[in-house]
Short mmCIF file of C-alpha atoms and ligand atoms in Angstrom, two decimals:
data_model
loop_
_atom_site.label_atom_id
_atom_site.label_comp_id
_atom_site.label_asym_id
_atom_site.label_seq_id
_atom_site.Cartn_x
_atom_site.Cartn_y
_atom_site.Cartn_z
CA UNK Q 1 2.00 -8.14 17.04
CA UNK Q 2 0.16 -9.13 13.94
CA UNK Q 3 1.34 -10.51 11.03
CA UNK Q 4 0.97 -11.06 7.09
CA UNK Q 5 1.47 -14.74 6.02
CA UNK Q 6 1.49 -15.64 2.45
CA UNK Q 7 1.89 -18.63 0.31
CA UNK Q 8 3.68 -17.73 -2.78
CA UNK Q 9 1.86 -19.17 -6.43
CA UNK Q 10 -1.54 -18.54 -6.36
CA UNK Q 11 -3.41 -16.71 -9.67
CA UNK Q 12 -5.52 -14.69 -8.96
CA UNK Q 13 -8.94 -15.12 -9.98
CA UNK Q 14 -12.60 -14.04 -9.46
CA UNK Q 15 -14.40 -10.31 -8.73
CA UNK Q 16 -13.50 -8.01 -6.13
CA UNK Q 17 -15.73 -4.80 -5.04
CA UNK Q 18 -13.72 -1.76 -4.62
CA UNK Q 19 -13.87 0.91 -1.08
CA UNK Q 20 -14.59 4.48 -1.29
CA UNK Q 21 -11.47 6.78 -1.76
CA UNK Q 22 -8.98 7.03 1.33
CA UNK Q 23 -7.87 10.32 0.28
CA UNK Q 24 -11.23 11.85 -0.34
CA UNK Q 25 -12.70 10.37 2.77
CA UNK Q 26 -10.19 11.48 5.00
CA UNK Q 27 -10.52 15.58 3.75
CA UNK Q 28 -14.44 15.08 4.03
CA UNK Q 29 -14.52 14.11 7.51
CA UNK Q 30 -12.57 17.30 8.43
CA UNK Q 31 -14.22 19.77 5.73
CA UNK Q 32 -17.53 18.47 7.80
CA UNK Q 33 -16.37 20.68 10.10
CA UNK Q 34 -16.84 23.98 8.15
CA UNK Q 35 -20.96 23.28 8.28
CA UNK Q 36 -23.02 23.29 11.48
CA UNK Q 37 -25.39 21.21 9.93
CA UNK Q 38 -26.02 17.32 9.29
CA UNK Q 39 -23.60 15.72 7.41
CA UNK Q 40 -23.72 11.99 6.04
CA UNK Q 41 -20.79 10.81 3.71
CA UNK Q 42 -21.79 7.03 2.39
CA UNK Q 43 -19.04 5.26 1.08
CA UNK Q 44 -16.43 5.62 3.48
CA UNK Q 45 -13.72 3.17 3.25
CA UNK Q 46 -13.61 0.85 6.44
CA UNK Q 47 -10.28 1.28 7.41
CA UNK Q 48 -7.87 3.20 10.10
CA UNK Q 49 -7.21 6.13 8.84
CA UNK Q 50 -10.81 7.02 8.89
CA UNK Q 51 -11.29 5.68 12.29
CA UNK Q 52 -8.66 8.06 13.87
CA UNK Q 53 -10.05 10.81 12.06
CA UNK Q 54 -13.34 9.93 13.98
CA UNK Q 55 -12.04 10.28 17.50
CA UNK Q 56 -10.51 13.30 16.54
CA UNK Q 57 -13.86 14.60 15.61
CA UNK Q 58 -15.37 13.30 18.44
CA UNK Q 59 -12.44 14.68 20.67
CA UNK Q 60 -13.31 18.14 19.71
CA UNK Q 61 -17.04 17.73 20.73
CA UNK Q 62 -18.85 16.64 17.98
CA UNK Q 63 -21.11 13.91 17.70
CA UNK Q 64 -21.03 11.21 15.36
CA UNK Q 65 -23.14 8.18 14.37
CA UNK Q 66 -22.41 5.20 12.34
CA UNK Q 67 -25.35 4.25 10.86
CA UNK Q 68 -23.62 1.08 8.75
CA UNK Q 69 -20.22 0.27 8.47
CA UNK Q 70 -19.44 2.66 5.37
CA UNK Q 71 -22.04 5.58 6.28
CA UNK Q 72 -21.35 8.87 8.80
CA UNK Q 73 -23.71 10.44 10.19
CA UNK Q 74 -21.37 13.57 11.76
CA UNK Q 75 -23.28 16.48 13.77
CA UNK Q 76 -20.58 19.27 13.74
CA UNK Q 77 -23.17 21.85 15.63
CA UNK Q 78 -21.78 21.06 19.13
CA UNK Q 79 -17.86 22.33 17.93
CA UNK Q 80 -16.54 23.19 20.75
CA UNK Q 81 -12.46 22.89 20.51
CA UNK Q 82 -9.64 23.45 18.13
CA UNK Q 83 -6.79 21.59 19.09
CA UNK Q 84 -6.68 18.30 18.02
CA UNK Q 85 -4.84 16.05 20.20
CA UNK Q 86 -1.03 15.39 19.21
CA UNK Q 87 -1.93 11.20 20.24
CA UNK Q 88 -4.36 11.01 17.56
CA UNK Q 89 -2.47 13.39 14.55
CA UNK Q 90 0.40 11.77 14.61
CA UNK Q 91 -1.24 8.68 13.50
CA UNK Q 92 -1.96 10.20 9.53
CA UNK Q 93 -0.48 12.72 7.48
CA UNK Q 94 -4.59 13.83 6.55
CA UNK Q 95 -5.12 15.54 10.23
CA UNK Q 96 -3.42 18.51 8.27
CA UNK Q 97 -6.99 19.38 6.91
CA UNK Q 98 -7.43 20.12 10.09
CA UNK Q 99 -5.91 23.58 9.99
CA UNK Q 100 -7.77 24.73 6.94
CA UNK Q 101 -11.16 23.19 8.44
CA UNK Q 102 -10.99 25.07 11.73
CA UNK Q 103 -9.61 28.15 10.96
CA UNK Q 104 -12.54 28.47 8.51
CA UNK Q 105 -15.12 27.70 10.36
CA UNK Q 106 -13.65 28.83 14.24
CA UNK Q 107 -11.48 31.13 13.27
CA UNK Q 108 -8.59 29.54 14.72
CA UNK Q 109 -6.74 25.81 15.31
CA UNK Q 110 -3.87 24.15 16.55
CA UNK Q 111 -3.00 21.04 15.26
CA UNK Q 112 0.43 19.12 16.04
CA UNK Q 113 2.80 18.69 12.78
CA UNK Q 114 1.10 15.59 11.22
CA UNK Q 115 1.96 11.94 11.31
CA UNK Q 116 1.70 9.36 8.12
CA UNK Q 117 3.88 7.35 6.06
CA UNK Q 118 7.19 7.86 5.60
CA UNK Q 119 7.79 8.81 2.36
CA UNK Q 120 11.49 11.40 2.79
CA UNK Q 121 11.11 14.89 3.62
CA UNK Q 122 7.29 16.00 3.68
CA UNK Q 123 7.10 19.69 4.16
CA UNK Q 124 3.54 21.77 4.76
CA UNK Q 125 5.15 24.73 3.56
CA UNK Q 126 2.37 25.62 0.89
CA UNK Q 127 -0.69 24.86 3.35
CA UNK Q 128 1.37 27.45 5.69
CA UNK Q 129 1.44 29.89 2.56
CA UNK Q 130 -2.07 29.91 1.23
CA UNK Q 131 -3.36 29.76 4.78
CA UNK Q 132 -1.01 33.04 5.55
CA UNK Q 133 -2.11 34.56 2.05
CA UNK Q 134 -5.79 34.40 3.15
CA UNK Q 135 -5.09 36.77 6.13
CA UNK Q 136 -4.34 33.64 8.78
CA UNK Q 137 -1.71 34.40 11.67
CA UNK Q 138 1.01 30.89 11.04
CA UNK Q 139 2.95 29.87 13.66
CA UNK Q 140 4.37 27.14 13.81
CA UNK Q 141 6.67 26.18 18.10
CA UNK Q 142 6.69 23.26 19.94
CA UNK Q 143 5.75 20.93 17.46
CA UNK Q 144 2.26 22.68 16.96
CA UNK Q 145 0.58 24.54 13.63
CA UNK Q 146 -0.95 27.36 15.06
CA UNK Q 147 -3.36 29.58 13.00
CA UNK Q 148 -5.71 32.13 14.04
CA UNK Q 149 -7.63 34.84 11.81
CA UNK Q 150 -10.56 37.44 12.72
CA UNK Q 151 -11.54 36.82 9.17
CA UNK Q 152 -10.17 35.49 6.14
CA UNK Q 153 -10.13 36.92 3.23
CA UNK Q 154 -9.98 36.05 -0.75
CA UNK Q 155 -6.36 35.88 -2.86
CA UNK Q 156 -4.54 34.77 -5.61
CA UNK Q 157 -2.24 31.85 -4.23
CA UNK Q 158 -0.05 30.55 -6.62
CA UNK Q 159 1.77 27.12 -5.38
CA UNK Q 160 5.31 26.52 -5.84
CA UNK Q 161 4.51 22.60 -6.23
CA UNK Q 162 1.75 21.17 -7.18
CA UNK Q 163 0.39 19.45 -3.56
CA UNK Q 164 -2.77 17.44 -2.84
CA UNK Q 165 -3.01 18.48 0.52
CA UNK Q 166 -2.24 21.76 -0.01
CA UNK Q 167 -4.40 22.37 -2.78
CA UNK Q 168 -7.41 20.92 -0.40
CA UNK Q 169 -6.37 22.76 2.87
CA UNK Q 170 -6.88 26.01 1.00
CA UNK Q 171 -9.30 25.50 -0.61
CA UNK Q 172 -11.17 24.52 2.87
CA UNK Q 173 -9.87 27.69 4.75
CA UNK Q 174 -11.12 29.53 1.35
CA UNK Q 175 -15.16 27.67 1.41
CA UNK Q 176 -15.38 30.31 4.27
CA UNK Q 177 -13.60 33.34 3.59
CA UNK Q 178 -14.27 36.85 2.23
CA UNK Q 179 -14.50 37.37 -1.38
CA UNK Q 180 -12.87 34.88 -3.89
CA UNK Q 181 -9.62 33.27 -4.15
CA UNK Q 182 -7.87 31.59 -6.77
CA UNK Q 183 -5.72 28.54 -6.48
CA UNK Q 184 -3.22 28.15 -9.31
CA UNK Q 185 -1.01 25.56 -10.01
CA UNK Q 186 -3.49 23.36 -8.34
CA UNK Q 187 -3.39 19.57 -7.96
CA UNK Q 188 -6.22 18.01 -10.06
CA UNK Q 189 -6.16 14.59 -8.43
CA UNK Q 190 -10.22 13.07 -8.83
CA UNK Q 191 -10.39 13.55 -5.15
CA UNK Q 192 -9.89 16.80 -4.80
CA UNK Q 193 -12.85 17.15 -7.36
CA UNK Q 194 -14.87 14.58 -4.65
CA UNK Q 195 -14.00 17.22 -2.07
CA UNK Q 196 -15.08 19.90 -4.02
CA UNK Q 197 -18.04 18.25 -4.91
CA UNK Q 198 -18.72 17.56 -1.21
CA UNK Q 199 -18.43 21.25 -0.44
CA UNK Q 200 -20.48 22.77 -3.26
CA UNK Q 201 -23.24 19.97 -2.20
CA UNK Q 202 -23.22 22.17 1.26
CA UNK Q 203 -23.71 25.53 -0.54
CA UNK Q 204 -19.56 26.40 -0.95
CA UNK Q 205 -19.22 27.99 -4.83
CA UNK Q 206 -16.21 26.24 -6.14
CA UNK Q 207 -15.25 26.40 -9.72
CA UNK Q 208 -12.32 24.40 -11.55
CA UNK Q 209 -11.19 21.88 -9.32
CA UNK Q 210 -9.74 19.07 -11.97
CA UNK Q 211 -7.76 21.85 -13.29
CA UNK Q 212 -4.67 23.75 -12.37
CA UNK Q 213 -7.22 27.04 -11.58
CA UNK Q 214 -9.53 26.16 -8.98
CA UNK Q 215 -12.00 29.30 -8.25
CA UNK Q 216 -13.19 30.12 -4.56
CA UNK Q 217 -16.14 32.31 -4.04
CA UNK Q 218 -16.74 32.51 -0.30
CA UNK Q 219 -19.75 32.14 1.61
CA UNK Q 220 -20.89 32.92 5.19
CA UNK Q 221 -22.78 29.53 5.96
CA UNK Q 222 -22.88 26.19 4.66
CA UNK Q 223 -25.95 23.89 4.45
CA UNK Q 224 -26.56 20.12 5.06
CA UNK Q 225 -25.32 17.43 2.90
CA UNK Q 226 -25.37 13.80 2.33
CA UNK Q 227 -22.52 12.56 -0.26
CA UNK Q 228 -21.21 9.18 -1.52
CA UNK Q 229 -17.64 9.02 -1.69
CA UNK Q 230 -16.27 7.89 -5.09
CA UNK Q 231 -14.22 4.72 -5.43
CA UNK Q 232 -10.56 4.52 -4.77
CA UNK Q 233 -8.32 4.58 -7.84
CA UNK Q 234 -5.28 3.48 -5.56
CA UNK Q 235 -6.77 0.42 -3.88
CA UNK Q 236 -8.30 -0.09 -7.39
CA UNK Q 237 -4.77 -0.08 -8.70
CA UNK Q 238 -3.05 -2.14 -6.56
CA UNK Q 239 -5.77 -5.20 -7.35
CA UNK Q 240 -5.09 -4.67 -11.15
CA UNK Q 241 -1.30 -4.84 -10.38
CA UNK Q 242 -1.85 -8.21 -8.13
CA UNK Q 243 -4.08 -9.77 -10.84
CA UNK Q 244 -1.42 -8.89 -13.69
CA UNK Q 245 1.73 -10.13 -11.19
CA UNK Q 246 0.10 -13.19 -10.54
CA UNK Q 247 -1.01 -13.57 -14.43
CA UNK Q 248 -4.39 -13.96 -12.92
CA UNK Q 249 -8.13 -12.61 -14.10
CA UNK Q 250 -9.45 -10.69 -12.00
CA UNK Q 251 -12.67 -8.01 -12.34
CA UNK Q 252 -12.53 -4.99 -10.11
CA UNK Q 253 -16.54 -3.96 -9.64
CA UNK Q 254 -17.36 -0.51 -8.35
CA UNK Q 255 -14.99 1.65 -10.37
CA UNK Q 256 -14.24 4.83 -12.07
CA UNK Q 257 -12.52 3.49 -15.29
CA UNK Q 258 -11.74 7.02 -16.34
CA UNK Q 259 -9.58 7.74 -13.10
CA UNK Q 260 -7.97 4.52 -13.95
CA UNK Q 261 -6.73 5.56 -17.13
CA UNK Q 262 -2.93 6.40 -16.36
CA UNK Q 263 -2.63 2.49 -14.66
CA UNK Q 264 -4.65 1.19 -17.46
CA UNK Q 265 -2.38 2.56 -20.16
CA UNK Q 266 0.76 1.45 -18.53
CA UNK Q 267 -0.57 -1.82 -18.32
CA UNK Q 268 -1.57 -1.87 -21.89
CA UNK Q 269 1.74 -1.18 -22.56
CA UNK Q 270 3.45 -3.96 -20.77
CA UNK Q 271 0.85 -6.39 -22.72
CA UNK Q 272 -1.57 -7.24 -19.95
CA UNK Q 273 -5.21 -7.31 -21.43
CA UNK Q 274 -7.57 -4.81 -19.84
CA UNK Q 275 -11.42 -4.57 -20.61
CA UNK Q 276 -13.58 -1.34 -19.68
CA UNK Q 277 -17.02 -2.01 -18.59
CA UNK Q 278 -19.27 0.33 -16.97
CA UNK Q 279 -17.96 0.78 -13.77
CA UNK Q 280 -16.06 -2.61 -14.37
CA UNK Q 281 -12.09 -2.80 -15.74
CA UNK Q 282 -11.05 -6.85 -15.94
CA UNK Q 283 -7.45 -7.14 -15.51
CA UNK Q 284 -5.55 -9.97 -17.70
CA UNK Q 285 -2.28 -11.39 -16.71
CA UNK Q 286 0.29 -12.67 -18.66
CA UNK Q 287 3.43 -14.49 -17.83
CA UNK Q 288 5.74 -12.46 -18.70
CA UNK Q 289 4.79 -8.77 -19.47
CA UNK Q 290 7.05 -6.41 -20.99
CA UNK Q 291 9.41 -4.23 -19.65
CA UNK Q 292 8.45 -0.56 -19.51
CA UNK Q 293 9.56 2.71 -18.05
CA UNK Q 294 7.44 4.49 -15.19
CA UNK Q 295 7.92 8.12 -14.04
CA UNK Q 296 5.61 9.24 -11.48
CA UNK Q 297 3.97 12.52 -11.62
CA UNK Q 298 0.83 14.39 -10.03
CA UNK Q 299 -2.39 13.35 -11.58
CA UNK Q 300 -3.03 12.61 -14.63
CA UNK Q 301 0.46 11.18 -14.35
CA UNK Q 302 1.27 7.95 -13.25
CA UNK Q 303 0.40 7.86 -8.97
CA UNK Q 304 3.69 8.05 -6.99
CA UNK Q 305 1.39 5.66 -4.37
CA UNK Q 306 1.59 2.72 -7.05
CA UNK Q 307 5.12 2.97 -7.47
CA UNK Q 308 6.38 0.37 -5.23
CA UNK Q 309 3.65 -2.03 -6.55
CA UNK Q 310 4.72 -1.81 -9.90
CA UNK Q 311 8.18 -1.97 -9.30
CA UNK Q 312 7.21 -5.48 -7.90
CA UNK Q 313 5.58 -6.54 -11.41
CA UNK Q 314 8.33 -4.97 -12.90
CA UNK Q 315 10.45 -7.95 -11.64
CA UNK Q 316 8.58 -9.94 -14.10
CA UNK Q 317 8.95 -8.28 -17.14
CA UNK Q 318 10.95 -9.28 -20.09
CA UNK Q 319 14.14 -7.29 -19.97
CA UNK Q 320 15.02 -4.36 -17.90
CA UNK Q 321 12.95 -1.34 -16.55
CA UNK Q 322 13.74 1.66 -15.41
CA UNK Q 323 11.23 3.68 -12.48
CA UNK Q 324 12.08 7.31 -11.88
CA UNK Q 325 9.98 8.50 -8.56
CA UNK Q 326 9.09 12.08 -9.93
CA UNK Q 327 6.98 13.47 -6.65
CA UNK Q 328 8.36 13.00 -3.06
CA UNK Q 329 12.64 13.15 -2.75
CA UNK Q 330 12.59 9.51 -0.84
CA UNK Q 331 10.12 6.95 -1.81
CA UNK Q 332 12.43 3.59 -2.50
CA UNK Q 333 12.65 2.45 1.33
CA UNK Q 334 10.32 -0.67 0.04
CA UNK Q 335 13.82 -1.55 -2.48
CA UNK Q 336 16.06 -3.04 0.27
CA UNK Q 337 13.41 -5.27 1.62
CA UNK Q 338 12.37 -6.25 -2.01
CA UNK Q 339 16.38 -7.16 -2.26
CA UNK Q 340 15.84 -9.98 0.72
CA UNK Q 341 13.02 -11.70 -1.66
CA UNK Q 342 15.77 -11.57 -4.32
CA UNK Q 343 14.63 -8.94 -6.82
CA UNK Q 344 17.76 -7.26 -8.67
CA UNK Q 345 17.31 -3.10 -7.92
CA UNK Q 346 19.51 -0.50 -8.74
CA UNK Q 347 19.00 3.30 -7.14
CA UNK Q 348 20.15 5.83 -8.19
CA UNK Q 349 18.77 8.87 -6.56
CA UNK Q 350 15.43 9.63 -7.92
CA UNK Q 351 15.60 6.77 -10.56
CA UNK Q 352 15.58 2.74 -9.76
CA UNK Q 353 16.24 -0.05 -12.49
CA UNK Q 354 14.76 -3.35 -12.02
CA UNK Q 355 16.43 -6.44 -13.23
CA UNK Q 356 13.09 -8.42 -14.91
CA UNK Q 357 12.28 -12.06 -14.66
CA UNK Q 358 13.76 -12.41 -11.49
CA UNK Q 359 12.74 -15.45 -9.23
CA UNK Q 360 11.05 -14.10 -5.98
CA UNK Q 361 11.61 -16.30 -3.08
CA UNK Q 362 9.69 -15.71 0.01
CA UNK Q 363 11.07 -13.82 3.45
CA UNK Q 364 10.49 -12.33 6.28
CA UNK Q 365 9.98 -8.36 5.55
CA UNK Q 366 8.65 -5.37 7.12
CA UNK Q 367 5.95 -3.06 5.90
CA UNK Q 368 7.37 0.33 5.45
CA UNK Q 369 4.93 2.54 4.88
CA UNK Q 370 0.94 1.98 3.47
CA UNK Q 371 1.89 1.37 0.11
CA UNK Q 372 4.84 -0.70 0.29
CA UNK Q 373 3.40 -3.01 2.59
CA UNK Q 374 0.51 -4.02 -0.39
CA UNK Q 375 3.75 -4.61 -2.63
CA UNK Q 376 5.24 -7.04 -0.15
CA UNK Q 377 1.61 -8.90 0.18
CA UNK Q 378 2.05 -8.98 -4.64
CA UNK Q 379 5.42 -9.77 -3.70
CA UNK Q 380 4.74 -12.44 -1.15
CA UNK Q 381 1.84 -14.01 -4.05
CA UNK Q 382 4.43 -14.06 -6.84
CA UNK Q 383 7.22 -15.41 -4.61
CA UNK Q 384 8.04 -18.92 -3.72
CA UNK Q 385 7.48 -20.07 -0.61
CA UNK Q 386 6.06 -18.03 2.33
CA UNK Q 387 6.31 -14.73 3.02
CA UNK Q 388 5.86 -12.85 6.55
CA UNK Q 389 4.94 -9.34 6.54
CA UNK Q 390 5.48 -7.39 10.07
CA UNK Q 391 3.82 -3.50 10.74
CA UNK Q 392 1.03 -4.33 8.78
CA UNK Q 393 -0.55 -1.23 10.80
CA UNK Q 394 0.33 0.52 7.86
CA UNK Q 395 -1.34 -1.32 5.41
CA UNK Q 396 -4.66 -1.51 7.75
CA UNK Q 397 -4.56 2.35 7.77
CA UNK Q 398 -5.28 2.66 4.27
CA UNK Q 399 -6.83 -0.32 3.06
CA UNK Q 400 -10.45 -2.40 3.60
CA UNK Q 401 -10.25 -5.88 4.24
CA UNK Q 402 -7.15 -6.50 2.45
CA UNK Q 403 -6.72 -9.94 3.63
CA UNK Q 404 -10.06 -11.08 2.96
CA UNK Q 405 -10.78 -9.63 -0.34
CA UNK Q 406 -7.45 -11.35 -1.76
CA UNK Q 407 -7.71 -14.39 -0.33
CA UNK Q 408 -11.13 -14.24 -2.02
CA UNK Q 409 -9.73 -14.05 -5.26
CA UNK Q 410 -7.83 -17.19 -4.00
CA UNK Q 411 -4.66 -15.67 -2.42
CA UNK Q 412 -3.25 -17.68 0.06
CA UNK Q 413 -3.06 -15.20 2.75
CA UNK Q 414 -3.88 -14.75 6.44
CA UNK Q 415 -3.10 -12.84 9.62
CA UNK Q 416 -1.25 -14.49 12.40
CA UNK Q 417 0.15 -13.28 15.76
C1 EPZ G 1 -1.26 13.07 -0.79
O1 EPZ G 1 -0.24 13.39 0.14
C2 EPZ G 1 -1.72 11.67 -0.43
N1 EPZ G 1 -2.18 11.69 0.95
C3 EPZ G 1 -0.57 10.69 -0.60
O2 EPZ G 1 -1.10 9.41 -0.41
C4 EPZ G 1 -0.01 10.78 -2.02
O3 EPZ G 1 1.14 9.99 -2.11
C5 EPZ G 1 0.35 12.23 -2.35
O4 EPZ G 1 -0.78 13.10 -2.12
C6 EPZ G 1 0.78 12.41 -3.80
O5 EPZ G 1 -0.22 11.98 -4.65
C7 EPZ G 1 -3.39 12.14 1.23
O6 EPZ G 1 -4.15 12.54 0.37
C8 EPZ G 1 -3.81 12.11 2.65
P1 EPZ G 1 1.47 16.30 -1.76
P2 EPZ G 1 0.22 14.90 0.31
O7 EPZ G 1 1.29 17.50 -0.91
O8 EPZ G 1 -0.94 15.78 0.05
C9 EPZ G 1 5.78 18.40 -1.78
C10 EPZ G 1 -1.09 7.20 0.35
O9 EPZ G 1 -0.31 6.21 0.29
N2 EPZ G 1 5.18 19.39 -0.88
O10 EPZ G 1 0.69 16.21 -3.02
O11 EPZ G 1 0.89 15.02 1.62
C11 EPZ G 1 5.88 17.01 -1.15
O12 EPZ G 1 7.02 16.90 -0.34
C12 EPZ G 1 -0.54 8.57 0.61
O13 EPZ G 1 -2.32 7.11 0.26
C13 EPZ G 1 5.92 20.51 -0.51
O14 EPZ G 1 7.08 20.68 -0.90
O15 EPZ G 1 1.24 15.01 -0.86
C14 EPZ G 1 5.89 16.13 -2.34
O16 EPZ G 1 7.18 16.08 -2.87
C15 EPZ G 1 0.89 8.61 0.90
N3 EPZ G 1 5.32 21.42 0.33
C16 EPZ G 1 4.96 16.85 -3.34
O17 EPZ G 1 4.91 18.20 -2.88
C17 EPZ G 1 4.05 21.29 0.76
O18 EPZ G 1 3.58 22.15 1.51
C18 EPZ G 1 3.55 16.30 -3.41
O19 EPZ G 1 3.02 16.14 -2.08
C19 EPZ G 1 3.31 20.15 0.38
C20 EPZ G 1 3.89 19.21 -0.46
#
């Protein structure tokens, strides 16, 4: 099996080009599915997650063509299943879109209870509710989501929590329905906007996403479309972390700064420099930032998927933080292996508090989930010594050419059996 290696005590330094968005790509490649015409989506990150949701694509009969490493060429007109195979969706949490994409444009699905990181409990209740609030039979036996409907049909859905995927499966299943829905409490994460984008490109009449109202009118057909992914805030988030951890100066190219903004601030606030430039943000380091509090919360808020990262910056800071994980029940699993590198963390249910200037010594440790696996490689960077990094499946399903773009910037990093 494959594994990180990393030699603690390199800056980093130099220009890196962020990947299209992981969790816009991996609702478009789905939400294809609600079109029987061309669709081409440029932009697409280059990493597993996308792959998978390929061969599930191509499992159900439809043809697919990549016509360069980032660009899809996806033919959904020869449709002709709705059970995506359990193999496959266990792989990622995303084959939930799925559901929503099937029963919208087939009329029915059945997709096994999906896969991804491990993050504590992950219910689908709400998908299950707005899908069964737009007329959809739910049942859910054996392990399988199964949801059938003659024809859907426009409502008010109100969401108990405010849910990414939820938000997106709905408003899928609702692209295709009768009459107009209305999502409120709705996530308002910039990729749901992508997706929404991506949609109204085809002909769907979407109003709101961004907000907490997003407005559905339905249509009967969809058109062709051909739609560049925007850039990934997360990945883009993680290399402004690593640059200010390793009290590097780094320039992320290829960016939304705007979507940036909650990372950016935080940053600002622990007294890393960060420049704004076009689609450009330069990240700063400094020795020793300063301590701050994080709470995570759904977009705007701070991400919940650059939680672990920070924490591992936070072992830098002058004085004591505190992180309070606001969105899923069980997201410190990345603390005990940070522990074995010798950071000082205290949890306490919901809320961790990190000891700061704490001497990082390299160790062997085990990627997690997708996101805690890139804080062990800004662990492993800042640490002393070497660092080994096992499962790093995890970290290949969600991000492009990690190793090479950070050894790039002059990371000593590579992969080793
Ligand atoms: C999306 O997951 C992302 N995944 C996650 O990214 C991200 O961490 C998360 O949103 C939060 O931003 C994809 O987009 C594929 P949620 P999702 O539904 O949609 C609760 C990464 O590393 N909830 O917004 O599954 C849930 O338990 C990944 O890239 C319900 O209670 O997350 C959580 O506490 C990991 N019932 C909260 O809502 C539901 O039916 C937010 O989850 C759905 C969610």
């Amino acid at each position: 099996m494959a594994r990180l290696h990393i030699t603690g005590g390199s800056a980093l330094t130099g220009t890196v080009k962020i990947s299209g968005a992981k969790n816009a790509a991996v609702a478009m490649i789905p939400a294809a599915l609600l079109t029987e015409a061309p669709v081409r989506i440029d932009n697409l990150p280059d990493i597993k997650d996308i792959r998978v949701l390929v061969e599930i694509l191509k499992y159900l009969g439809v043809k697919v063509i990549w016509q360069s490493p980032s660009a899809l060429a996806i033919d959904p007109s020869s449709l002709n299943r709705w059970q995506p195979p359990y193999d496959l969706v266990k792989m990622l949490r995303a084959s939930y879109y799925f559901l929503g994409a099937l029963v919208g444009r087939y009329g029915r699905a059945e997709v096994p209870v999906p896969g991804g990181c491990d993050l504590g409990p992950r219910p689908i209740d709400q998908h299950i509710k707005g899908l069964a609030a737009l007329g959809a039979d739910v049942n859910v036996e054996h392990g399988l989501i199964k949801v059938e409907a003659k024809k859907l049909k426009g409502t008010n859905i109100y969401l108990d929590v405010v849910s990414v995927g939820a938000t997106i499966n709905i408003m899928l299943a609702a692209t295709r329905a009768e009459g107009k829905t209305v999502i409120e409490n709705a996530a308002k994460e910039p990729e749901i906007v992508d997706v929404a984008n991506f949609l109204n490109a085809m002909g769907a009449k979407i109003r709101g996403a961004g907000t907490d109202v997003i407005r559905i009118t339905g249509v009967d057909n969809l058109g062709p479309v051909t739609h560049t992914v925007i850039p990934d805030r997360i990945e883009a988030g993680t290399y402004m972390i690593a640059a200010a951890a390793t009290g590097g100066d780094v320039v992320l190219q290829d960016v939304i700064p705007k979507h940036l903004d909650p990372i950016t601030a935080k940053l600002r606030e622990m007294e890393i420099e960060v420049e704004e430039a076009g689609d450009k943000i330069r990240v700063l380091g400094n020795t020793y930032p300063a301590a701050a509090d994080i709470k995570t919360f759904p977009y705007p808020g701070f991400p919940t998927d650059l939680q672990s990262l920070s924490m591992v910056l936070l072992t830098q800071a002058e004085g004591n933080s505190v992180i309070t994980e606001n969105v899923f029940e069980n997201r410190f699993k990345h603390v005990d292996e940070l522990k074995r590198m010798g950071a000082k963390i205290k949890v306490e249910g919901r809320t961790a508090l990190i000891e700061g200037r704490t001497r990082l010594t390299g160790a062997p440790v085990k990627a997690c989930d997708l996101r805690a696996g890139a804080a062990f490689i800004i662990a492993g960077l800042i640490a002393e010594g070497e660092t080994v990094i096992s499962d790093i499946n995890h970290i290949y399903r969600g991000y492009e050419k990690i190793c090479e773009k950070m050894a790039a910037l002059g990371a000593q990093i590579k992969e080793i059996e």
